[in-house]
Short mmCIF file of C-alpha atoms in Angstrom, two decimals:
data_model
loop_
_atom_site.label_atom_id
_atom_site.label_comp_id
_atom_site.label_asym_id
_atom_site.label_seq_id
_atom_site.Cartn_x
_atom_site.Cartn_y
_atom_site.Cartn_z
CA MET P 1 -66.93 -23.24 -22.25
CA ALA P 2 -65.33 -21.94 -25.38
CA ALA P 3 -67.06 -18.33 -25.19
CA ILE P 4 -65.46 -17.76 -21.66
CA PRO P 5 -61.80 -16.50 -22.43
CA VAL P 6 -63.04 -14.04 -24.99
CA ILE P 7 -65.80 -13.04 -22.41
CA ARG P 8 -63.25 -12.46 -19.53
CA HIS P 9 -60.91 -10.62 -22.05
CA CYS P 10 -63.30 -8.41 -23.37
CA ASN P 11 -64.36 -7.64 -19.57
CA GLU P 12 -60.66 -6.84 -18.95
CA VAL P 13 -59.72 -4.72 -21.92
CA LYS P 14 -63.11 -3.00 -22.86
CA SER P 15 -64.77 -2.01 -19.64
CA ASP P 16 -67.21 -0.06 -21.19
CA LEU P 17 -69.07 -3.43 -22.61
CA THR P 18 -72.35 -5.15 -21.16
CA ILE P 19 -72.04 -8.86 -21.83
CA LEU P 20 -75.19 -10.97 -22.04
CA MET P 21 -74.58 -14.96 -22.10
CA THR P 22 -77.17 -16.93 -23.54
CA THR P 23 -77.29 -20.96 -23.45
CA THR P 24 -80.25 -23.16 -24.63
CA THR P 25 -79.96 -25.87 -21.83
CA VAL P 26 -80.15 -26.08 -17.92
CA SER P 27 -76.93 -28.07 -17.92
CA ALA P 28 -75.07 -25.52 -19.88
CA PHE P 29 -75.79 -22.94 -17.49
CA GLU P 30 -74.56 -25.42 -14.47
CA VAL P 31 -71.34 -25.68 -16.12
CA ILE P 32 -70.76 -21.65 -16.77
CA LYS P 33 -72.50 -19.88 -14.00
CA ASN P 34 -69.43 -20.12 -11.69
CA GLN P 35 -67.36 -18.79 -14.79
CA LEU P 36 -68.77 -15.88 -15.83
CA PRO P 37 -67.25 -12.77 -14.70
CA VAL P 38 -69.12 -10.50 -12.21
CA GLY P 39 -71.50 -8.16 -14.45
CA VAL P 40 -71.70 -10.57 -17.21
CA LEU P 41 -75.60 -11.41 -17.39
CA HIS P 42 -77.02 -14.49 -18.42
CA GLN P 43 -80.98 -15.48 -19.90
CA PHE P 44 -81.99 -18.97 -21.79
CA ALA P 45 -81.81 -18.02 -25.36
CA PRO P 46 -85.59 -17.54 -26.96
CA LEU P 47 -86.81 -20.10 -29.39
CA ASP P 48 -86.08 -19.33 -32.69
CA THR P 49 -89.28 -18.32 -33.97
CA PRO P 50 -89.73 -14.45 -35.27
CA LEU P 51 -92.17 -13.63 -32.40
CA ALA P 52 -89.67 -14.53 -29.75
CA ILE P 53 -86.36 -13.61 -31.36
CA ASP P 54 -88.16 -10.09 -31.93
CA ARG P 55 -89.07 -9.64 -28.70
CA PHE P 56 -85.47 -10.70 -27.34
CA LEU P 57 -83.97 -8.19 -29.67
CA GLY P 58 -86.35 -5.50 -28.66
CA HIS P 59 -85.98 -6.07 -25.12
CA TRP P 60 -81.56 -5.85 -24.81
CA LYS P 61 -81.10 -4.32 -27.79
CA PRO P 62 -77.48 -5.62 -28.52
CA ASN P 63 -75.32 -3.66 -30.76
CA ALA P 64 -73.31 -7.09 -31.54
CA ILE P 65 -74.31 -10.82 -31.54
CA ILE P 66 -71.29 -13.20 -31.28
CA ILE P 67 -72.48 -16.91 -32.10
CA MET P 68 -70.29 -19.58 -30.83
CA GLU P 69 -69.30 -22.81 -33.43
CA ASN P 70 -72.23 -23.68 -35.46
CA GLU P 71 -75.76 -22.08 -33.80
CA LEU P 72 -77.19 -21.15 -37.10
CA TRP P 73 -80.51 -19.80 -36.03
CA PRO P 74 -82.34 -18.55 -39.22
CA ASN P 75 -84.53 -16.16 -37.55
CA LEU P 76 -82.36 -14.91 -35.12
CA ILE P 77 -79.74 -14.12 -37.88
CA MET P 78 -82.13 -12.68 -40.29
CA ALA P 79 -83.71 -10.31 -37.73
CA ALA P 80 -80.27 -9.02 -36.67
CA SER P 81 -79.13 -8.17 -39.73
CA GLY P 82 -82.21 -6.32 -40.40
CA LEU P 83 -81.87 -4.26 -37.34
CA LEU P 84 -77.94 -3.87 -38.83
CA ILE P 85 -76.72 -5.58 -35.61
CA PRO P 86 -73.27 -7.01 -36.59
CA LEU P 87 -73.06 -10.71 -36.27
CA GLY P 88 -69.72 -12.73 -35.49
CA LEU P 89 -69.34 -16.55 -35.69
CA LEU P 90 -66.44 -17.66 -33.76
CA ASN P 91 -65.02 -21.08 -33.32
CA ALA P 92 -66.69 -21.81 -36.34
CA ARG P 93 -67.43 -25.32 -37.63
CA MET P 94 -69.59 -27.48 -39.67
CA SER P 95 -69.58 -30.96 -39.62
CA THR P 96 -69.26 -33.66 -42.40
CA LYS P 97 -73.02 -34.27 -42.04
CA SER P 98 -74.19 -30.72 -41.83
CA PHE P 99 -72.18 -29.70 -44.47
CA LYS P 100 -73.51 -32.30 -46.79
CA ARG P 101 -77.10 -31.55 -45.89
CA TRP P 102 -76.47 -27.54 -45.85
CA SER P 103 -74.73 -28.55 -49.47
CA SER P 104 -77.89 -29.74 -50.86
CA PRO P 105 -79.83 -27.82 -53.77
CA LEU P 106 -82.77 -27.31 -51.43
CA LEU P 107 -80.81 -25.87 -48.40
CA LEU P 108 -77.64 -24.36 -49.99
CA PRO P 109 -79.76 -21.30 -50.91
CA LEU P 110 -80.78 -20.36 -47.20
CA VAL P 111 -77.19 -21.01 -45.58
CA SER P 112 -75.80 -18.87 -48.38
CA LEU P 113 -78.20 -16.07 -47.10
CA LEU P 114 -77.15 -16.60 -43.90
CA LEU P 115 -73.95 -16.59 -43.78
CA SER P 116 -73.96 -13.49 -45.88
CA LYS P 117 -75.16 -11.72 -43.03
CA PHE P 118 -72.14 -12.14 -40.90
CA SER P 119 -69.16 -9.54 -40.37
CA LEU P 120 -66.96 -12.17 -39.09
CA ILE P 121 -66.57 -15.88 -39.26
CA ALA P 122 -63.58 -17.42 -37.44
CA PRO P 123 -63.32 -20.84 -38.34
CA LEU P 124 -61.90 -23.41 -35.80
CA SER P 125 -59.25 -24.80 -38.77
CA THR P 126 -58.33 -24.06 -42.51
CA LEU P 127 -60.61 -27.18 -43.56
CA GLN P 128 -63.25 -25.70 -41.62
CA GLY P 129 -62.87 -22.41 -43.44
CA ILE P 130 -62.84 -24.21 -46.87
CA ARG P 131 -66.38 -25.47 -46.08
CA PHE P 132 -67.62 -22.21 -45.19
CA GLN P 133 -66.31 -20.90 -48.17
CA LEU P 134 -67.74 -23.95 -50.34
CA LEU P 135 -71.14 -22.83 -48.73
CA HIS P 136 -70.80 -19.25 -50.11
CA ALA P 137 -69.82 -17.15 -47.23
CA PRO P 138 -67.89 -14.30 -48.23
CA PRO P 139 -64.11 -14.72 -48.43
CA PHE P 140 -63.40 -11.39 -46.87
CA VAL P 141 -65.12 -12.14 -43.62
CA ILE P 142 -63.45 -15.49 -42.78
CA ASN P 143 -60.28 -15.09 -40.81
CA TYR P 144 -58.43 -17.80 -38.97
CA SER P 145 -57.32 -17.30 -35.58
CA GLY P 146 -57.08 -20.47 -33.64
CA ASP P 147 -59.33 -22.85 -31.88
CA LEU P 148 -60.76 -21.24 -28.93
CA LYS P 149 -60.97 -24.95 -27.19
CA TYR P 150 -57.14 -24.51 -26.52
CA VAL P 151 -57.51 -21.58 -24.22
CA VAL P 152 -60.82 -22.68 -21.79
CA ASN P 153 -58.14 -23.96 -19.17
CA LYS P 154 -56.17 -20.45 -18.93
CA PHE P 155 -59.03 -18.56 -18.48
CA HIS P 156 -60.91 -21.08 -16.04
CA VAL P 157 -61.65 -20.07 -12.63
CA SER P 158 -61.07 -22.72 -9.95
CA SER P 159 -61.46 -22.20 -6.22
CA GLY P 160 -58.33 -25.05 -6.20
CA THR P 161 -58.47 -28.63 -5.59
CA SER P 162 -61.44 -29.85 -3.91
CA GLU P 163 -60.76 -31.95 -0.77
CA SER P 164 -62.23 -35.20 -2.46
CA ILE P 165 -59.53 -34.72 -5.04
CA ARG P 166 -56.78 -34.56 -2.85
CA ASP P 167 -58.49 -37.34 -0.56
CA LEU P 168 -58.87 -39.15 -4.05
CA LYS P 169 -55.09 -38.66 -5.15
CA VAL P 170 -54.12 -40.25 -1.61
CA GLU P 171 -56.26 -43.26 -2.03
CA LEU P 172 -54.18 -43.75 -5.65
CA ALA P 173 -51.16 -43.03 -4.99
CA GLU P 174 -49.79 -46.20 -4.78
CA MET P 175 -51.45 -47.31 -7.75
CA LYS P 176 -50.90 -47.18 -11.34
CA VAL P 177 -53.63 -44.73 -12.85
CA TRP P 178 -55.60 -43.89 -16.09
CA ILE P 179 -58.43 -42.38 -16.97
CA ALA P 180 -60.99 -42.52 -19.83
CA SER P 181 -62.98 -39.69 -20.22
CA SER P 182 -65.81 -38.47 -22.42
CA LEU P 183 -67.20 -41.95 -22.68
CA HIS P 184 -70.30 -42.40 -24.52
CA ARG P 185 -72.44 -45.44 -24.46
CA GLY P 186 -70.90 -48.65 -25.71
CA GLU P 187 -67.28 -47.36 -24.87
CA GLU P 188 -67.06 -48.49 -21.58
CA GLU P 189 -67.03 -52.04 -22.92
CA VAL P 190 -63.91 -51.30 -24.88
CA ILE P 191 -62.49 -49.39 -21.85
CA LEU P 192 -63.29 -52.25 -19.47
CA GLY P 193 -62.06 -54.94 -21.62
CA VAL P 194 -58.56 -53.30 -22.12
CA HIS P 195 -58.67 -52.73 -18.25
CA ASN P 196 -59.05 -56.44 -17.82
CA MET P 197 -56.21 -57.53 -19.84
CA LEU P 198 -54.07 -54.86 -18.33
CA LEU P 199 -54.57 -56.03 -14.69
CA GLU P 200 -52.67 -59.59 -15.92
CA SER P 201 -49.25 -57.72 -16.21
CA HIS P 202 -50.25 -54.66 -13.82
CA PRO P 203 -52.67 -56.22 -11.17
CA ASP P 204 -51.89 -52.57 -8.90
CA SER P 205 -53.62 -50.56 -11.81
CA VAL P 206 -56.89 -48.64 -11.68
CA VAL P 207 -59.08 -47.30 -14.23
CA ILE P 208 -61.17 -43.95 -13.38
CA ILE P 209 -64.51 -43.98 -15.94
CA VAL P 210 -66.11 -40.92 -17.01
CA PRO P 211 -68.95 -41.04 -19.04
CA ARG P 212 -70.40 -38.24 -20.96
CA HIS P 213 -73.65 -38.29 -18.87
CA PRO P 214 -73.82 -39.00 -15.26
CA HIS P 215 -76.66 -41.32 -15.16
CA HIS P 216 -74.49 -43.64 -17.75
CA GLY P 217 -71.86 -43.86 -15.08
CA GLN P 218 -74.61 -45.02 -12.37
CA GLN P 219 -75.80 -47.74 -14.73
CA ILE P 220 -72.04 -48.95 -15.77
CA ALA P 221 -71.57 -49.10 -11.75
CA HIS P 222 -74.91 -51.12 -11.20
CA LYS P 223 -73.89 -53.50 -14.21
CA LEU P 224 -70.46 -54.12 -12.79
CA ARG P 225 -71.63 -55.17 -9.81
CA LYS P 226 -74.30 -57.27 -10.74
CA ASP P 227 -71.44 -59.39 -12.46
CA GLY P 228 -69.60 -59.32 -9.28
CA GLN P 229 -67.07 -57.08 -9.63
CA SER P 230 -65.81 -54.29 -7.04
CA VAL P 231 -66.69 -50.60 -8.19
CA ALA P 232 -65.76 -47.14 -6.21
CA LEU P 233 -68.99 -44.43 -7.53
CA ARG P 234 -67.72 -41.10 -6.93
CA SER P 235 -71.22 -39.41 -6.20
CA GLN P 236 -71.58 -41.80 -2.99
CA ASN P 237 -68.14 -40.93 -1.83
CA GLU P 238 -67.34 -44.84 -1.90
CA LYS P 239 -63.52 -45.42 -1.20
CA LEU P 240 -61.02 -47.72 -3.43
CA THR P 241 -59.94 -50.70 -1.59
CA PRO P 242 -56.65 -51.21 -2.32
CA ARG P 243 -56.04 -55.16 -4.54
CA LYS P 244 -60.01 -55.24 -4.59
CA THR P 245 -61.39 -52.14 -6.06
CA ASN P 246 -59.51 -51.09 -9.36
CA ILE P 247 -62.42 -49.49 -11.17
CA TYR P 248 -63.58 -46.15 -10.29
CA VAL P 249 -66.84 -44.51 -11.88
CA VAL P 250 -67.37 -40.77 -12.01
CA ASP P 251 -71.06 -39.98 -12.20
CA THR P 252 -70.89 -36.12 -11.41
CA LEU P 253 -70.67 -33.04 -13.88
CA GLY P 254 -67.84 -30.33 -13.85
CA GLU P 255 -65.16 -32.06 -12.18
CA LEU P 256 -62.99 -33.33 -15.41
CA ARG P 257 -60.27 -30.83 -14.99
CA GLU P 258 -59.37 -31.84 -11.54
CA LEU P 259 -59.67 -35.42 -12.15
CA TYR P 260 -57.18 -35.22 -15.08
CA SER P 261 -54.68 -34.15 -12.22
CA VAL P 262 -55.12 -37.52 -10.64
CA ALA P 263 -54.22 -39.57 -13.58
CA PRO P 264 -51.08 -39.24 -15.70
CA ILE P 265 -52.44 -41.02 -18.56
CA ALA P 266 -56.12 -40.05 -20.27
CA VAL P 267 -57.61 -41.71 -22.99
CA ILE P 268 -60.11 -39.46 -24.70
CA GLY P 269 -63.70 -41.08 -25.42
CA GLY P 270 -65.87 -40.32 -28.17
CA SER P 271 -63.81 -41.77 -30.63
CA PHE P 272 -63.67 -45.55 -30.51
CA ILE P 273 -67.09 -46.23 -32.04
CA PRO P 274 -67.80 -45.38 -35.68
CA GLY P 275 -70.41 -42.61 -36.02
CA LEU P 276 -68.61 -40.55 -32.83
CA THR P 277 -66.87 -37.08 -33.38
CA GLY P 278 -63.99 -37.13 -30.66
CA HIS P 279 -64.15 -34.96 -27.43
CA ASN P 280 -61.25 -32.06 -26.70
CA LEU P 281 -57.89 -33.04 -26.13
CA SER P 282 -56.34 -30.25 -24.72
CA GLU P 283 -58.08 -30.54 -21.55
CA ALA P 284 -56.11 -33.58 -20.73
CA ALA P 285 -52.80 -31.85 -22.40
CA ALA P 286 -52.96 -28.90 -20.31
CA ALA P 287 -53.19 -30.85 -17.08
CA GLY P 288 -49.82 -32.64 -18.21
CA CYS P 289 -51.67 -36.44 -19.39
CA ALA P 290 -50.09 -38.39 -21.62
CA VAL P 291 -52.95 -38.32 -24.57
CA ILE P 292 -54.58 -41.27 -25.95
CA THR P 293 -57.59 -41.53 -28.50
CA GLY P 294 -59.58 -43.51 -30.98
CA CYS P 295 -59.62 -43.04 -34.64
CA HIS P 296 -63.22 -41.48 -34.80
CA VAL P 297 -62.60 -38.12 -33.81
CA GLY P 298 -64.46 -36.11 -36.43
CA HIS P 299 -64.89 -32.54 -35.18
CA PHE P 300 -61.46 -32.66 -33.15
CA SER P 301 -59.32 -34.29 -36.25
CA HIS P 302 -57.78 -30.72 -36.71
CA MET P 303 -56.79 -30.53 -33.05
CA VAL P 304 -55.21 -34.40 -33.34
CA LYS P 305 -53.22 -33.12 -36.43
CA ALA P 306 -51.98 -29.64 -35.29
CA MET P 307 -50.86 -31.75 -31.64
CA GLN P 308 -49.14 -34.44 -33.55
CA GLN P 309 -47.41 -32.41 -36.14
CA ALA P 310 -46.14 -29.96 -33.43
CA ASN P 311 -44.80 -33.40 -31.63
CA PRO P 312 -46.05 -36.97 -32.65
CA LEU P 313 -45.97 -37.82 -28.73
CA SER P 314 -48.23 -35.29 -27.79
CA VAL P 315 -51.10 -37.71 -29.02
CA THR P 316 -51.23 -41.48 -29.38
CA GLN P 317 -53.75 -42.36 -31.84
CA VAL P 318 -55.32 -46.24 -31.72
CA SER P 319 -57.88 -47.94 -34.19
CA THR P 320 -58.38 -51.33 -32.17
CA LYS P 321 -58.53 -52.40 -28.59
CA LEU P 322 -55.53 -54.21 -28.89
CA GLU P 323 -53.57 -51.31 -29.88
CA LEU P 324 -55.17 -49.31 -27.20
CA LYS P 325 -54.08 -52.15 -24.67
CA GLU P 326 -50.64 -52.19 -25.93
CA ALA P 327 -50.42 -48.10 -25.60
CA VAL P 328 -51.61 -47.66 -22.08
CA ASP P 329 -49.19 -51.05 -21.08
CA LEU P 330 -46.42 -49.16 -22.66
CA LEU P 331 -46.96 -46.18 -20.43
CA LEU P 332 -47.79 -47.98 -17.29
CA SER P 333 -44.56 -49.84 -17.76
CA ASN P 334 -42.32 -47.07 -18.76
CA PRO P 335 -42.07 -44.30 -16.15
CA GLU P 336 -39.65 -42.37 -18.69
CA ILE P 337 -41.80 -43.26 -21.47
CA LEU P 338 -44.76 -41.54 -19.77
CA GLU P 339 -42.74 -38.85 -18.71
CA THR P 340 -41.74 -37.84 -22.08
CA HIS P 341 -45.07 -38.11 -23.43
CA GLN P 342 -46.65 -36.35 -20.69
CA ARG P 343 -44.11 -33.28 -21.42
CA ALA P 344 -44.74 -33.66 -25.09
CA SER P 345 -48.42 -32.84 -24.62
CA LYS P 346 -48.12 -30.17 -22.26
CA ASP P 347 -45.30 -28.33 -24.37
CA VAL P 348 -47.49 -28.31 -27.32
CA TYR P 349 -50.50 -27.32 -25.72
CA GLU P 350 -48.99 -24.34 -24.34
CA SER P 351 -47.69 -23.58 -27.94
CA LEU P 352 -51.02 -24.26 -29.75
CA SER P 353 -52.63 -22.07 -26.88
CA SER P 354 -50.67 -18.78 -27.02
CA CYS P 355 -51.75 -15.46 -28.77
CA ILE P 356 -55.35 -17.23 -29.84
CA ILE P 357 -57.23 -14.89 -27.80
CA THR P 358 -55.13 -11.98 -28.73
CA ASN P 359 -55.93 -12.46 -32.50
CA ILE P 360 -59.85 -13.08 -31.57
CA TRP P 361 -59.94 -9.62 -30.10
CA LYS P 362 -58.01 -7.89 -33.12
CA LEU P 363 -60.47 -9.62 -35.39
CA LEU P 364 -63.72 -8.57 -33.16
CA ASN P 365 -62.45 -5.18 -32.80
CA LEU P 366 -61.88 -4.75 -36.51
CA HIS P 367 -64.94 -6.44 -37.86
CA ILE P 368 -67.79 -6.43 -34.96
CA PHE P 369 -67.16 -3.35 -32.17
CA ARG P 370 -65.80 -1.05 -34.79
CA GLY P 371 -64.49 1.68 -32.28
CA LYS P 372 -67.97 2.24 -30.60
CA SER P 373 -67.60 3.47 -27.52
CA ARG P 374 -70.65 1.80 -25.71
CA ASN P 375 -71.69 -1.62 -26.74
CA HIS P 376 -74.04 -4.35 -25.51
CA ILE P 377 -73.22 -7.83 -26.74
CA GLU P 378 -74.88 -10.77 -26.81
CA CYS P 379 -72.61 -14.03 -26.50
CA LYS P 380 -74.85 -17.18 -27.70
#
């Protein structure tokens, strides 16, 4: 999804581009298939073997290859370099675990060689830029432009609010609602524990649980029902019953942006269990939610830091279940405080998302396109 804003902008300002986007999974294709502009091609990426890569590049003959985030496929990079195809790495990131692995004496020569083949590396944060330099990426190709995840929402194509979301808003109109999104296995126990505590002071509250994977949602609903609790499951179009059903489980894909418009408070998962690395906060901020996250934010620590530096009220970070309960309780109990947090997250999002695409486009023009009149580009 972070590639979509770049693709759409390229399409708008450089109409002679032919863009091929590749994904490695069917689920990724399902998420982006309705977001691609007319004329953009899609194909599943080849296996990173010499034969498959040679056939792929021989067929498409790209003039440039843009890789997203951390897809450092050795055969693709070396083959493209051998054919003098410019390589760019956008939203470049390297997790702490990957950085330690690549820094080992055995792998450092390989990653150093791979990174030397890039004409542009645009890290998503200063820390990430330092990591790439420590892995011997040429300093002159490293250029910071901002995190593309901030602008996904600005370029998201929507057919409008779906009828089912409008119906859900009506059902929740008289209730106090909060959403817990992108939950990993085990995090639902934290959220449900907090929800049970909140029901004592807010019996009219409802939590919307959105697991990372739909089948996990079905498992959560099954377990809750087995324990005698009333749950509404989204895939079955089940309705919320006032004073009876206070848990709504989402077991569908591709609806999170719309669901954020239903709840004024968003708790972002992937952050409440050690070993997890967080998820994108900007989608909830763009929707005007008061944003709460746990302390295990890993890949998104730069986003939390940037938002809090811009306005401490834009993101609330908690370390324990009790702290999470107190944070949600405060917002549910005080409409003025809730509104202040919502406005802070929205304003910070608008500020941080401005100019990123313009910066990326300037870098691509300077380092990758180099004034070519006709380009065929793969965005991987």
